[in-house]
mmCIF file of the C-alpha atoms, coordinates in Angstrom:
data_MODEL
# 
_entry.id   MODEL 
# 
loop_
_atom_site.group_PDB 
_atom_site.id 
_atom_site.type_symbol 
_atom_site.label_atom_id 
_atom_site.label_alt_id 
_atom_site.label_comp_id 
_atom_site.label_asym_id 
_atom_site.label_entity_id 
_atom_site.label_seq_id 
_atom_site.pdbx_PDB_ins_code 
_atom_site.Cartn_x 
_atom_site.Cartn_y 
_atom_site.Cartn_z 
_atom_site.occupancy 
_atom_site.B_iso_or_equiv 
_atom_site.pdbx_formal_charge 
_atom_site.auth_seq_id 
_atom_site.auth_comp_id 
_atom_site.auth_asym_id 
_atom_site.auth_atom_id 
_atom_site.pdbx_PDB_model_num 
ATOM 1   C CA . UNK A 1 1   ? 0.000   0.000  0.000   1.00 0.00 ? 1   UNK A CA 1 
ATOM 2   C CA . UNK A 1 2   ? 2.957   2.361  0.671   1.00 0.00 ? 2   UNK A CA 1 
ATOM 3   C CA . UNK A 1 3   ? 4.105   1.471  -2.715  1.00 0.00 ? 3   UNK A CA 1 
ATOM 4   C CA . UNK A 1 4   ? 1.125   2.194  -4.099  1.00 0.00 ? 4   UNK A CA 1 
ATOM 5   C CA . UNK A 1 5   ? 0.559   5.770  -2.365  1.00 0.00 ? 5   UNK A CA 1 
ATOM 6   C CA . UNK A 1 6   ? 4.013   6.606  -3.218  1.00 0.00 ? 6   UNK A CA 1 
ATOM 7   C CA . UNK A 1 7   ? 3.243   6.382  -7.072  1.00 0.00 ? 7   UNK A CA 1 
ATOM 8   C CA . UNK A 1 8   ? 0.530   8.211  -6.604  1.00 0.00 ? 8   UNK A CA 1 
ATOM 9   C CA . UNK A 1 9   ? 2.269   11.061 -4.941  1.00 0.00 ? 9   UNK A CA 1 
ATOM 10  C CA . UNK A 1 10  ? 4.604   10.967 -7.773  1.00 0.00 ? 10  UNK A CA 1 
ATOM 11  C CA . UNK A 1 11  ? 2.244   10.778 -10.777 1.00 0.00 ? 11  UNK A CA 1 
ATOM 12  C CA . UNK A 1 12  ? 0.566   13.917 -9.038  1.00 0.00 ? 12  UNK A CA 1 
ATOM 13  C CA . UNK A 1 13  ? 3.975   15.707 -9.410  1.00 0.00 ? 13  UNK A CA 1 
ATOM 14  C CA . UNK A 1 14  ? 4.680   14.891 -12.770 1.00 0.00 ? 14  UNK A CA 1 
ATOM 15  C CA . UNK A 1 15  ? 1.502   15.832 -13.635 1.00 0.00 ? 15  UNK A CA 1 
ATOM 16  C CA . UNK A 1 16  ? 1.252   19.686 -11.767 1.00 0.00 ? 16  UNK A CA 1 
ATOM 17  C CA . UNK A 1 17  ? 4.968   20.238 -13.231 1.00 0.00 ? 17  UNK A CA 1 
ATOM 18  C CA . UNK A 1 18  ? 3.221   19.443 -16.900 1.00 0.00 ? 18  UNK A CA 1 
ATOM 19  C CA . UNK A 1 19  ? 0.291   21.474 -16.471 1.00 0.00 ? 19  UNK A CA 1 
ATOM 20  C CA . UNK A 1 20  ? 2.102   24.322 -14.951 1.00 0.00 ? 20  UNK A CA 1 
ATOM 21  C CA . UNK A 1 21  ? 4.699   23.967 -18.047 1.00 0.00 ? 21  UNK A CA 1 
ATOM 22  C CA . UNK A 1 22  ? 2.011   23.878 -20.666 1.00 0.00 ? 22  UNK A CA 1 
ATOM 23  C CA . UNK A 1 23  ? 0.490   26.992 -18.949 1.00 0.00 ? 23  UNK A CA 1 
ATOM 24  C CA . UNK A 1 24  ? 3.898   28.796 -18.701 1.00 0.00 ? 24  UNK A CA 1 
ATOM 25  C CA . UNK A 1 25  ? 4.022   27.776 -23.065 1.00 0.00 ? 25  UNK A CA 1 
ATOM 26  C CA . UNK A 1 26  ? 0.987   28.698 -23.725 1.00 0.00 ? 26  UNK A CA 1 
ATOM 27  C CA . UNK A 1 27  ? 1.197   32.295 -21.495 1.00 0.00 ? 27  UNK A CA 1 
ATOM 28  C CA . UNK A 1 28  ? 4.376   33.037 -23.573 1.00 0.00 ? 28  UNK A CA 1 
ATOM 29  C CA . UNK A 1 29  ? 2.459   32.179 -26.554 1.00 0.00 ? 29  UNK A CA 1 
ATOM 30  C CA . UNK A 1 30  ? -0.324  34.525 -25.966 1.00 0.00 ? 30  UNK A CA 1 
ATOM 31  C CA . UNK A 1 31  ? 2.404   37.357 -25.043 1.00 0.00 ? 31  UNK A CA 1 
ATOM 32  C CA . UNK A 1 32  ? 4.030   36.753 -28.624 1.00 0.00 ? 32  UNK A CA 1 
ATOM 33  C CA . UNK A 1 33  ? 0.514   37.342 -30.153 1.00 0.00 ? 33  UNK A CA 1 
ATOM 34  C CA . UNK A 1 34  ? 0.262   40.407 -28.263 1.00 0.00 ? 34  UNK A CA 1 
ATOM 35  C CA . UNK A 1 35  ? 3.297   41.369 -29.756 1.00 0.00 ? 35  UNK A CA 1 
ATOM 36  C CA . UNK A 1 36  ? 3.227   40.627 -32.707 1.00 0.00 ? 36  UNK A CA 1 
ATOM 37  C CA . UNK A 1 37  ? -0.541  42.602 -33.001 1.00 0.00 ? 37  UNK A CA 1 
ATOM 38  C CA . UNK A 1 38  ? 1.331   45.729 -31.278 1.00 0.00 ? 38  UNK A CA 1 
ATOM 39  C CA . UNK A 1 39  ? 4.471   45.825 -33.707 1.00 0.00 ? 39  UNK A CA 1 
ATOM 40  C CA . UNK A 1 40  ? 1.566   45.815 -36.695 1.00 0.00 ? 40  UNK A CA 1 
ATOM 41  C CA . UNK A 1 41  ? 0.078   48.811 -35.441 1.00 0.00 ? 41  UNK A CA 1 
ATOM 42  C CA . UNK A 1 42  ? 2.803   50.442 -34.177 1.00 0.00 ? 42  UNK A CA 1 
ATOM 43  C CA . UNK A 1 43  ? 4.153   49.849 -37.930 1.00 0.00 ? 43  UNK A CA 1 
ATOM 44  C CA . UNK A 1 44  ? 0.903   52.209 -39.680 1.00 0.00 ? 44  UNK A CA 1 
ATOM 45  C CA . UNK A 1 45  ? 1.025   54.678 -37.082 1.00 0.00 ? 45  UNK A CA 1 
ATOM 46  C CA . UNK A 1 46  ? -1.711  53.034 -34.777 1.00 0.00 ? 46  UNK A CA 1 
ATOM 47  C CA . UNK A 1 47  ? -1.645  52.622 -30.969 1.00 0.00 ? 47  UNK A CA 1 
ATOM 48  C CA . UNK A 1 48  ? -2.687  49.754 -29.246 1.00 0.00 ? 48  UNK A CA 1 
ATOM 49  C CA . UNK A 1 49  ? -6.723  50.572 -28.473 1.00 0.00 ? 49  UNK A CA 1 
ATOM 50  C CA . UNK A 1 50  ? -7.371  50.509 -24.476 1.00 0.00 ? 50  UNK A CA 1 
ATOM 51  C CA . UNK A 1 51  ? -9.111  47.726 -22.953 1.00 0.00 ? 51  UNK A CA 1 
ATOM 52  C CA . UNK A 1 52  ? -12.853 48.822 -22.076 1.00 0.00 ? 52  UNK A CA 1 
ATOM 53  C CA . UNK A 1 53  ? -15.864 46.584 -20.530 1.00 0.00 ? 53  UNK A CA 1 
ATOM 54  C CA . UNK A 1 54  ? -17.703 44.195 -22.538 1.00 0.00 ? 54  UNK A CA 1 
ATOM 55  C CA . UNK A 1 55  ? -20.818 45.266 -20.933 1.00 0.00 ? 55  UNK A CA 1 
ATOM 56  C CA . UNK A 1 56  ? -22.519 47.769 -18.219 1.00 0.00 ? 56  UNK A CA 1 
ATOM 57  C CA . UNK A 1 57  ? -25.352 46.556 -15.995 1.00 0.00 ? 57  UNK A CA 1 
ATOM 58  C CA . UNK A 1 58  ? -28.334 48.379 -16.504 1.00 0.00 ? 58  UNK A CA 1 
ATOM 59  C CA . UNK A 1 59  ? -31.341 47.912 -13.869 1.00 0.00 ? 59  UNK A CA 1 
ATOM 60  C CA . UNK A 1 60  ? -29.370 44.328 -12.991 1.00 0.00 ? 60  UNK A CA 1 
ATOM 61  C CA . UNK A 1 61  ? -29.130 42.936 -16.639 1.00 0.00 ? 61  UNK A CA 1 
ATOM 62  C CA . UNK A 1 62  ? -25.955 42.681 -18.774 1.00 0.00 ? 62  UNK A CA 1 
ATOM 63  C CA . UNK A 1 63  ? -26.192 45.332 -21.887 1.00 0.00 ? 63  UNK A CA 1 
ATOM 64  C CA . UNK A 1 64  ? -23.135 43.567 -24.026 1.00 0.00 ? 64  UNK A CA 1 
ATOM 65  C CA . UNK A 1 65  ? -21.375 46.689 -26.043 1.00 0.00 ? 65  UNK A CA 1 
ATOM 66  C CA . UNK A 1 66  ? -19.214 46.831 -28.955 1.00 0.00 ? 66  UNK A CA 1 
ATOM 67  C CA . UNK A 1 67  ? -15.929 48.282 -28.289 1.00 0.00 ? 67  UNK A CA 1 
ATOM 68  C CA . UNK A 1 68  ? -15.840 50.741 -31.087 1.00 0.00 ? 68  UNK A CA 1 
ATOM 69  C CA . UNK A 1 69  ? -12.246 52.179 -30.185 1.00 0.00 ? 69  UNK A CA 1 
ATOM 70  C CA . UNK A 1 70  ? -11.054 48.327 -31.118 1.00 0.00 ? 70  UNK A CA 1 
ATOM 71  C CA . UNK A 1 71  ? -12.988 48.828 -34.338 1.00 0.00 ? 71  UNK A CA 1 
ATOM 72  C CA . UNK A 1 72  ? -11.343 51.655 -35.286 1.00 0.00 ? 72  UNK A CA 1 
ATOM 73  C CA . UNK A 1 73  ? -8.197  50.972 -34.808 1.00 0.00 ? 73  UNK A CA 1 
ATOM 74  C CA . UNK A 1 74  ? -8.605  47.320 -36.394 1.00 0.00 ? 74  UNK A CA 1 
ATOM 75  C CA . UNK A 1 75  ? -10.460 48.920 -39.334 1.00 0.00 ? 75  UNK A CA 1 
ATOM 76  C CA . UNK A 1 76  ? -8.027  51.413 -39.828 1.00 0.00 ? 76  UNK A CA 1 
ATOM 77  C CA . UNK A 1 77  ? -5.162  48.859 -39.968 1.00 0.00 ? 77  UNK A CA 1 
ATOM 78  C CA . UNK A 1 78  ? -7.370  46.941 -42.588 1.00 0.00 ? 78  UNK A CA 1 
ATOM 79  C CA . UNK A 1 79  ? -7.377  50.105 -44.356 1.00 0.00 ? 79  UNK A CA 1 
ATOM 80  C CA . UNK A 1 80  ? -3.251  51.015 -44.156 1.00 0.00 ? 80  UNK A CA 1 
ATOM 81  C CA . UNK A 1 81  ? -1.981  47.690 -44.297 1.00 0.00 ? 81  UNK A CA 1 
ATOM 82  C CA . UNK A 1 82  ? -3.900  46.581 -47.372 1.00 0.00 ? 82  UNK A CA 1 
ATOM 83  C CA . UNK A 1 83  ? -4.129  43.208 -45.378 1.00 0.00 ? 83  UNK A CA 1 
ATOM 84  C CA . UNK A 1 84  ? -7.077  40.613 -45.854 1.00 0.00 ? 84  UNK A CA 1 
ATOM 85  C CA . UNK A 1 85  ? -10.049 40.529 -43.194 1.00 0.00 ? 85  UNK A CA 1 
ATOM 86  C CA . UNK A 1 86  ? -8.494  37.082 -42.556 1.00 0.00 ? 86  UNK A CA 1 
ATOM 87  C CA . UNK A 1 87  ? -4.857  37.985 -42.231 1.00 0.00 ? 87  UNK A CA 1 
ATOM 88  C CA . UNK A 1 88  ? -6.041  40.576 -39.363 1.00 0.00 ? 88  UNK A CA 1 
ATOM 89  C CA . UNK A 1 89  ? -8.025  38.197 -37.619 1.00 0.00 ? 89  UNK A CA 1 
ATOM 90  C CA . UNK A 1 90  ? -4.964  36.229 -36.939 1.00 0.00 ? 90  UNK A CA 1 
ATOM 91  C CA . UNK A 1 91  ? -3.540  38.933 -35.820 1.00 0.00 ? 91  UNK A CA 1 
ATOM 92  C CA . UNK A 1 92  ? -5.843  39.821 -33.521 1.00 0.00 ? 92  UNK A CA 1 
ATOM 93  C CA . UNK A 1 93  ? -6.189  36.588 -32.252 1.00 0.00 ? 93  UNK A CA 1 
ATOM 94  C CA . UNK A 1 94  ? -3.077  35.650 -32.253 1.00 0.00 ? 94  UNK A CA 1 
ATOM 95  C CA . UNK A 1 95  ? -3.011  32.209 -34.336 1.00 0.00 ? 95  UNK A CA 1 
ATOM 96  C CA . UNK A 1 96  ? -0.001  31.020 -35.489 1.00 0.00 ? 96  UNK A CA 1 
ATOM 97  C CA . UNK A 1 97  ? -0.494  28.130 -38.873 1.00 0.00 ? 97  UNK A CA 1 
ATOM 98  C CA . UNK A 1 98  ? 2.196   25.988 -36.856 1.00 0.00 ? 98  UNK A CA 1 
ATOM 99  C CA . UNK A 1 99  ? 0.358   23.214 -35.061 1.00 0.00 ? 99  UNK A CA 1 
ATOM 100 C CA . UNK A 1 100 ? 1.115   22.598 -31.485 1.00 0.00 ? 100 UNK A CA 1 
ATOM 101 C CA . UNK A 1 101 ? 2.816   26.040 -31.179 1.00 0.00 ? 101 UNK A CA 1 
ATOM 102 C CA . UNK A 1 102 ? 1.301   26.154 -27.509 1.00 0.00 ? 102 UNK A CA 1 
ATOM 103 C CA . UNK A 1 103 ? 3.921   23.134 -26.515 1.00 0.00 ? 103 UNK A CA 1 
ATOM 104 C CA . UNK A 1 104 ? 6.872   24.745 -28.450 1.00 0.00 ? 104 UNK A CA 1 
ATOM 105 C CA . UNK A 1 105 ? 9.447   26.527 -26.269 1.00 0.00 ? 105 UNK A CA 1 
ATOM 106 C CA . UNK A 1 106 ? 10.402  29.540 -27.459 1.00 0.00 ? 106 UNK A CA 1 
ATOM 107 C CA . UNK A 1 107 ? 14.115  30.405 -28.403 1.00 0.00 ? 107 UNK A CA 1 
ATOM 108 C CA . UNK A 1 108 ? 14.833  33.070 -25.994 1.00 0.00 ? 108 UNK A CA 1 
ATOM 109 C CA . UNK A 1 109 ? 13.243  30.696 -23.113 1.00 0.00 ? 109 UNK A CA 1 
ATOM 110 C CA . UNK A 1 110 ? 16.143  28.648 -21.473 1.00 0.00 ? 110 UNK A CA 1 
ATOM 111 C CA . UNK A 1 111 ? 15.222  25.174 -21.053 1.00 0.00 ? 111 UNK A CA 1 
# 
């Protein structure tokens, strides 16, 4: 029974290091998205729009809004950049065509 208990303990390590390694991978994945959305702004003369609330509460009930500095600033880059619709959508959501690019460390990330 020790035996068995003692696997345990250790299967529950190995597992919380990989989870908290994919996590780390996937945060620095995320902050190369951001990035790489900033430095295409910052390239047309854009700034990075402010983050603003999805919705207000008005008499207790969620009124979802549209954050329309975001859509100027994305429509704008459409409009400078000459980039597809499709093109800025990756951008702006950060997708990268390699698969498993979340479990990929990073070159400047010391293994």
């Amino acid at each position: 029974m020790q035996n068995f208990n003692f696997f345990l303990r250790q299967l529950k390590r190995r597992c919380t290091a990989s989870q908290l390694a994919r996590e780390r991978l996937l945060s620095l994945n995320l902050e190369t998205g951001r990035n790489t959305l900033r430095a295409a702004l910052t390239q047309y003369g854009l700034t990075t729009p402010e983050a603003h609330p999805t919705y207000v509460l008005e008499d207790r009930e969620k009124l979802y809004q549209i954050d329309r500095v975001k859509q100027r600033s994305y429509s704008e880059l459409l409009r400078r950049s000459k980039l597809s619709l499709t093109d800025v959508n990756r951008l702006v959501r950060g997708h990268d065509p390699r698969p498993n690019k979340a479990l990929t460390v990073p070159d400047h990330f010391p293994c």
